[in-house]
Each structure stands twice: as C-alpha cells, then as structure tokens.
Amino acid sequence: MPLIIFGYMITMRRMFAQLGYSPLGPALLGIAYFAFAVLSLIEARGSHGIAAIWPPSGILLATLLIVPRRAVWRFAIAAIVASLAANLLDGAGFGVAAGFTAANGIEAMVATLILRRRAGRRVSFIDPSGLSTFFIATLIAASVGAGVAACISPQPSPEFTLAWLSTVWLGMLLVTPLLFAIFEVAASAKQAVSVRESLNLIGIVMLTVVATGITFSQSQFPMLFVPMMVIVIAVLRGGMLGGVISIIVVVVLGSLALWLGSGPIFLIRASHESRILFFQFYLLSLIISALPMATLLAARDRLRINLSERVRLLDQAEAAAHIGHWRINPSNQAIFWSPEVFHIHGLPDGQPPALDQAIDLYHPSDRRRVSEAVTRALTDGQPFAFEARLVRSDGSVRHVETQGERVYSSRDDAIGLFGLIRDVTEQIEARQILRDARDTADRSAEAAMLLASTDALTGLANRRRIVEYLDARLKGVAAGGAKLSIVLFDIDHFKLVNDHYGHDIGDEVLKRVASAAAEGLRNTDLIGRYGGEEFIIILPDTDASLALQIAERVRSNVQASQVAAQPMVTVSLGIASTVVEDTSNGILKRADVALYDAKSAGRNQSRLA
C-alpha cells in the first residue's frame, strides 16, 4: 500500500508540474480511490463488516488540500464515481451506495473547508498548532460523515456509527500526512532522494516489519508495546515521513493478522467487533504519540536552521560593521566571543582567553581603566562604555569602543555581562587627521593674521594693527577707564643714512632701532612701525608724566644701541595723552605736533604735547 500511494503522489506531482490541469489527475485519483476502497471492503468482509481504517478518505482529503481550488470539483467527481462503483461492487443497493458515497464526500469536504479556512492554502504538519487543527478538523469531518452514514444505513446502531467514525478518522490521520510528506519531498527536492535517505527509509520499513511481524504472529504475549518502540525510532530517524510509514506498516500487518485470527489482540476476551475497535484505539494511540513528536522534532529542526541562518547573517553584519558581541558567563566568568571579536583582536577563531588575560590584551596605559569598568559593572550593575587601545600579537594597535551592561542568568540570580566591541581605528585615525588639519588651518590662519598685522621688516605691529588697537583702547578710555598715552617718534636724519650707506644699511638701522625701542617698553605696551622711519608706541593706563619717562628710556636705548659698520642714529619723540572725548586722529595729531617741536628743538629729545 505505501508503494501504491507513493506512486500516486509522484504521478500527481509530475502532472501538476508538466500537464497543468489535465484530466489525468482526476483519473488517477479515481483509480487510487477505487482500488483502496475495494481492498478495505474486502478486509471488512473478512472482519465481520468492520475495516481497521478507510484509506480512501485520507487520499481524497490530501488531494483536495493539495490541488488548486478551481480544480477541486474535478477530483471530487472522480472520487464520487470511484466510491459509488466500489460500494455497488461490494453488493450494496444503489440508494445505500449513493448514501455512503455522499457521506464520504461530505466528510472530505468538511475537513477541507475547515483546514483551508484555518490554515489558508497550505496545511502544515510541522508545527504544533497545524497538527492540532488537523486532528480536530478530521475528527469533526469523520463525525459528520458517521452521522450521515448512520441515517442511511439499513441497520443503524451506535456500534456502526462508532466504527464508521473511527475507521474514517484513522484513514485521514494516517494517509493524509503520508501523502503530504511524499508530495513535499517530491515537489521541493531539487535532486533525487539521496542513497542515504533511501536506505534510511528502507531500514525503517524493514525494522517495523520485523517488530510488527513478531508482535502479531503470536497470541500468547501482549507485545503491542514493541511496535511503539520501533515507531519512536522511525520518527527520530525519518521524521514525519518515517513515522507515518512505520504506522502504516503496523496497520497493514496488524489488519492482516486480524483477518487471519492471530495477534495479541486475541488475548482480549470479547467480541470480534470489540477487538477491531481496540485495534483502532491502539492505532489511534500510536498516531497521537508519534505525530506530535515528529511535529516537535520538525519544529526543532526548523528553529535550529533559522537560528543557524540568523547567526550566519549576524556574523556577516558584524564583519561588515566591524562590531562584535561578547558575553561573560555568570557562573564561571568564562568569556564568549563572536567571530568578529577574534578578528578585532587579531586572533584566530577558537577558545577566548580568560577574563584577566583578555584585559591584558589592552594597552598597558588602558588596562586599569578597563578592569575598573568591568569590575564596577559586575558589582554595582552600572553600564559602561569606553574607548581603549588593543595591542595585537604583531604589535599593531587597534582603537576599540566597548560598551556593556550587567545581565542575569535565566536559571538563577548569577550575574554576568553582555556587551559590544567596535573597531574604531579608522574613525580615530580620520579624527586625528581632521584634528591635525584643523590645527594646521588654525596655525595658517594665525600666521596669515599675524602677517597681515605685522611689519615685514621689523617684526613690529604695522600701521593697520596699531590704528585698530588705538581705536579699541580709546573706546575703553571713553567708557571711564584710565588715561592712555602714545609716543610718536622717528629716526633723525634717516634720509642721509639711506643716501650715504644705501638702503640695505638703512633697513638694518630700522631693525636695530625697533629692537632697542621695544626693549625699553612694558609687557602691556604696543610698539609698531607707523610708516618709513616713523614709529608709534601705545601706552595703556599711562599718564603724561609716566609716558615721558618711558619715551626717555626708549630714546636712551636707541642712542646706546650702536653697531659697528652702521651709522650712529638718534630719535626724536612726541608724547600725547588722552583728553575728554578724544579720537585717534586727535591724539595722533597732538603727538605729531610734539614730535615736530622735538625736532625743532635740536632732535634727540622728547616733547609733551
């Protein structure tokens, strides 16, 4: 029987893939339905009118769930014709045959409607909710069919109704999942089933045949538990397909033993009908025990595959982002590293180091800070984040950003840590490049500003800077600040120096005078070259008498700063102090008048405005 069903589903799969909605599909269903209906009716005649299971119901239900909705009516008609022919061949009258056919059709349609409404187009047997829905839907459908058949039966009885319900329900529970499993294997496999898988299924069948044969070939010992042990092995080795095939082998051999009057079922001192019902209950217990286990195993495998895929994608994402995750086990302080953490540390994948060894991988200057952060998180529960340097085995240094927080074990109150580590070396290097570029730009800007405000020859402030500074200081004086004085001076007979010694010597004289004058000033004073051989000194918070003293000190320094190969020069100085509502033009003009007075008086002297 399993080989016939397998051939039917393979043909159905090829029909869907190559022939579309060809009439070959309904014809195949009709042939399979008729063949199994006849076999089941023959078994029923040998078992006092009761068959162990009714496979045609499972075949029809699986087909209706697999085919597209618009093709359902074709297959339903084929099943009706096949059922009616089988019942008529069994000797039933046309009315009874039609009634039983209607009952079988109704139960298949009820189960199909419930399952498609609940699960959509695709019914799943690999998740617990889908299997529960399948159990409930088939039980309701079998109950409806049994009720319809009881109304039509010439000799209705509770035993007949219960037998119909159990026979049809078992047929759906066994055959439908098997056909689905075979169809899924045939439809989704990209290549033929491997030799290993084929040998595995053959081994399951052979083991089940041996165990079931030993169990049902004798009537002395109640060995019904032996097939259950084999079915558990079949589920573990072959999943849903292996479990269903193993149960079907038990059904076939057990039904044959009942037909021949052998097996531990006959240890029951009851009527043959009661033995059949017990056998059906036994089969139901096998199904209820095996299929949920197969479903849970399939769900576990699916979760494992999904988890493996998520871990793979997580590793790829971490590698792309240069981010790894780590954990510290709460019980033994052991460390877990994701693959990217090994890569960041420059270590091959393997066993992570111990906690103290992991801290030693940091730069010596950073180890104490890292250790304190981890200890604080473990003891106080404070989240932490820090930047530190890792020193790889090849001596290269990587900058990392680490953050973590305390977590608790799901089994007890033990404390551990979970965190992330990110390689930020490129960001740090880029940040340093930007910082260096900014510092260079700042220095360039300062140099440009200094160049724009400095006299190129003497290194003193130029006229622009002097005027801006004077204007700023005068605003402070106008606001009620202390007095301000300026000294305006130039080199006596400087034109003769240029004419007699040349402009090169004249430039050297200008630099010597500027340096000598600057040495006689305070830190708060500002001296600048006003133009040509003329200089200006701004003296903040200075009255006229103090300004005169400073001017005399400048004059003396210049007169004393004689250098060989350079002519001796002197300076004349004009001094002016601020008056009420003074302006830069006003004070400069007064200082210039005082300078003219000094020159008129014989030069090399100072005059107050």
PDB file of N, CA and C in Angstrom, residues 426-463:
ATOM      1  N   GLU A 426      39.822  53.272  12.247  1.00  0.00           N
ATOM      2  CA  GLU A 426      39.714  54.153  11.087  1.00  0.00           C
ATOM      3  C   GLU A 426      39.097  55.488  11.481  1.00  0.00           C
ATOM      4  N   GLN A 427      38.064  55.448  12.352  1.00  0.00           N
ATOM      5  CA  GLN A 427      37.449  56.697  12.795  1.00  0.00           C
ATOM      6  C   GLN A 427      38.429  57.536  13.607  1.00  0.00           C
ATOM      7  N   ILE A 428      39.187  56.859  14.489  1.00  0.00           N
ATOM      8  CA  ILE A 428      40.167  57.587  15.301  1.00  0.00           C
ATOM      9  C   ILE A 428      41.229  58.220  14.405  1.00  0.00           C
ATOM     10  N   GLU A 429      41.708  57.431  13.433  1.00  0.00           N
ATOM     11  CA  GLU A 429      42.718  57.977  12.510  1.00  0.00           C
ATOM     12  C   GLU A 429      42.150  59.130  11.696  1.00  0.00           C
ATOM     13  N   ALA A 430      40.902  58.963  11.230  1.00  0.00           N
ATOM     14  CA  ALA A 430      40.270  60.058  10.480  1.00  0.00           C
ATOM     15  C   ALA A 430      40.080  61.280  11.373  1.00  0.00           C
ATOM     16  N   ARG A 431      39.701  61.015  12.643  1.00  0.00           N
ATOM     17  CA  ARG A 431      39.529  62.123  13.581  1.00  0.00           C
ATOM     18  C   ARG A 431      40.852  62.841  13.820  1.00  0.00           C
ATOM     19  N   GLN A 432      41.952  62.063  13.929  1.00  0.00           N
ATOM     20  CA  GLN A 432      43.264  62.678  14.135  1.00  0.00           C
ATOM     21  C   GLN A 432      43.686  63.481  12.909  1.00  0.00           C
ATOM     22  N   ILE A 433      43.382  62.931  11.737  1.00  0.00           N
ATOM     23  CA  ILE A 433      43.696  63.664  10.506  1.00  0.00           C
ATOM     24  C   ILE A 433      42.935  64.981  10.464  1.00  0.00           C
ATOM     25  N   LEU A 434      41.673  64.944  10.831  1.00  0.00           N
ATOM     26  CA  LEU A 434      40.880  66.177  10.858  1.00  0.00           C
ATOM     27  C   LEU A 434      41.419  67.151  11.900  1.00  0.00           C
ATOM     28  N   ARG A 435      41.817  66.591  13.079  1.00  0.00           N
ATOM     29  CA  ARG A 435      42.351  67.460  14.123  1.00  0.00           C
ATOM     30  C   ARG A 435      43.652  68.108  13.660  1.00  0.00           C
ATOM     31  N   ASP A 436      44.508  67.300  13.031  1.00  0.00           N
ATOM     32  CA  ASP A 436      45.775  67.868  12.523  1.00  0.00           C
ATOM     33  C   ASP A 436      45.515  68.908  11.443  1.00  0.00           C
ATOM     34  N   ALA A 437      44.537  68.597  10.586  1.00  0.00           N
ATOM     35  CA  ALA A 437      44.214  69.561   9.529  1.00  0.00           C
ATOM     36  C   ALA A 437      43.659  70.851  10.123  1.00  0.00           C
ATOM     37  N   ARG A 438      42.826  70.696  11.181  1.00  0.00           N
ATOM     38  CA  ARG A 438      42.283  71.896  11.821  1.00  0.00           C
ATOM     39  C   ARG A 438      43.381  72.708  12.493  1.00  0.00           C
ATOM     40  N   ASP A 439      44.307  71.990  13.186  1.00  0.00           N
ATOM     41  CA  ASP A 439      45.404  72.716  13.836  1.00  0.00           C
ATOM     42  C   ASP A 439      46.272  73.420  12.797  1.00  0.00           C
ATOM     43  N   THR A 440      46.517  72.723  11.681  1.00  0.00           N
ATOM     44  CA  THR A 440      47.309  73.344  10.611  1.00  0.00           C
ATOM     45  C   THR A 440      46.597  74.576  10.061  1.00  0.00           C
ATOM     46  N   ALA A 441      45.273  74.426   9.875  1.00  0.00           N
ATOM     47  CA  ALA A 441      44.496  75.567   9.373  1.00  0.00           C
ATOM     48  C   ALA A 441      44.511  76.715  10.369  1.00  0.00           C
ATOM     49  N   ASP A 442      44.422  76.364  11.682  1.00  0.00           N
ATOM     50  CA  ASP A 442      44.446  77.424  12.698  1.00  0.00           C
ATOM     51  C   ASP A 442      45.797  78.133  12.692  1.00  0.00           C
ATOM     52  N   ARG A 443      46.846  77.309  12.594  1.00  0.00           N
ATOM     53  CA  ARG A 443      48.180  77.940  12.563  1.00  0.00           C
ATOM     54  C   ARG A 443      48.356  78.796  11.309  1.00  0.00           C
ATOM     55  N   SER A 444      47.830  78.293  10.211  1.00  0.00           N
ATOM     56  CA  SER A 444      47.936  79.081   8.980  1.00  0.00           C
ATOM     57  C   SER A 444      47.148  80.376   9.090  1.00  0.00           C
ATOM     58  N   ALA A 445      45.971  80.257   9.723  1.00  0.00           N
ATOM     59  CA  ALA A 445      45.151  81.463   9.891  1.00  0.00           C
ATOM     60  C   ALA A 445      45.837  82.456  10.813  1.00  0.00           C
ATOM     61  N   GLU A 446      46.440  81.907  11.917  1.00  0.00           N
ATOM     62  CA  GLU A 446      47.153  82.807  12.830  1.00  0.00           C
ATOM     63  C   GLU A 446      48.345  83.462  12.129  1.00  0.00           C
ATOM     64  N   ALA A 447      49.033  82.626  11.323  1.00  0.00           N
ATOM     65  CA  ALA A 447      50.175  83.190  10.597  1.00  0.00           C
ATOM     66  C   ALA A 447      49.722  84.248   9.607  1.00  0.00           C
ATOM     67  N   ALA A 448      48.591  83.973   8.951  1.00  0.00           N
ATOM     68  CA  ALA A 448      48.085  84.956   7.992  1.00  0.00           C
ATOM     69  C   ALA A 448      47.655  86.238   8.690  1.00  0.00           C
ATOM     70  N   MET A 449      46.991  86.055   9.846  1.00  0.00           N
ATOM     71  CA  MET A 449      46.573  87.245  10.598  1.00  0.00           C
ATOM     72  C   MET A 449      47.783  88.015  11.105  1.00  0.00           C
ATOM     73  N   LEU A 450      48.775  87.224  11.577  1.00  0.00           N
ATOM     74  CA  LEU A 450      49.988  87.898  12.049  1.00  0.00           C
ATOM     75  C   LEU A 450      50.695  88.614  10.906  1.00  0.00           C
ATOM     76  N   LEU A 451      50.730  87.950   9.750  1.00  0.00           N
ATOM     77  CA  LEU A 451      51.364  88.567   8.601  1.00  0.00           C
ATOM     78  C   LEU A 451      50.628  89.821   8.171  1.00  0.00           C
ATOM     79  N   ALA A 452      49.304  89.758   8.280  1.00  0.00           N
ATOM     80  CA  ALA A 452      48.503  90.918   7.861  1.00  0.00           C
ATOM     81  C   ALA A 452      48.629  92.082   8.820  1.00  0.00           C
ATOM     82  N   SER A 453      49.048  91.763  10.091  1.00  0.00           N
ATOM     83  CA  SER A 453      49.111  92.842  11.084  1.00  0.00           C
ATOM     84  C   SER A 453      50.551  93.140  11.535  1.00  0.00           C
ATOM     85  N   THR A 454      51.541  92.590  10.826  1.00  0.00           N
ATOM     86  CA  THR A 454      52.940  92.746  11.243  1.00  0.00           C
ATOM     87  C   THR A 454      53.747  93.387  10.125  1.00  0.00           C
ATOM     88  N   ASP A 455      54.630  94.248  10.529  1.00  0.00           N
ATOM     89  CA  ASP A 455      55.556  94.855   9.580  1.00  0.00           C
ATOM     90  C   ASP A 455      56.607  93.826   9.193  1.00  0.00           C
ATOM     91  N   ALA A 456      56.754  93.588   7.919  1.00  0.00           N
ATOM     92  CA  ALA A 456      57.633  92.510   7.449  1.00  0.00           C
ATOM     93  C   ALA A 456      59.094  92.766   7.781  1.00  0.00           C
ATOM     94  N   LEU A 457      59.542  94.027   7.803  1.00  0.00           N
ATOM     95  CA  LEU A 457      60.958  94.316   8.004  1.00  0.00           C
ATOM     96  C   LEU A 457      61.347  94.234   9.475  1.00  0.00           C
ATOM     97  N   THR A 458      60.586  94.877  10.342  1.00  0.00           N
ATOM     98  CA  THR A 458      60.981  94.992  11.747  1.00  0.00           C
ATOM     99  C   THR A 458      60.325  93.950  12.647  1.00  0.00           C
ATOM    100  N   GLY A 459      59.256  93.310  12.182  1.00  0.00           N
ATOM    101  CA  GLY A 459      58.543  92.365  13.022  1.00  0.00           C
ATOM    102  C   GLY A 459      57.614  93.022  14.013  1.00  0.00           C
ATOM    103  N   LEU A 460      57.514  94.351  13.961  1.00  0.00           N
ATOM    104  CA  LEU A 460      56.595  95.061  14.847  1.00  0.00           C
ATOM    105  C   LEU A 460      55.217  95.115  14.228  1.00  0.00           C
ATOM    106  N   ALA A 461      54.267  95.587  15.025  1.00  0.00           N
ATOM    107  CA  ALA A 461      52.916  95.761  14.502  1.00  0.00           C
ATOM    108  C   ALA A 461      52.936  96.792  13.381  1.00  0.00           C
ATOM    109  N   ASN A 462      52.102  96.537  12.358  1.00  0.00           N
ATOM    110  CA  ASN A 462      52.066  97.505  11.268  1.00  0.00           C
ATOM    111  C   ASN A 462      51.041  98.594  11.566  1.00  0.00           C
ATOM    112  N   ARG A 463      50.941  99.515  10.644  1.00  0.00           N
ATOM    113  CA  ARG A 463      50.078 100.680  10.884  1.00  0.00           C
ATOM    114  C   ARG A 463      48.629 100.280  11.087  1.00  0.00           C
TER     115      ARG A 463
END
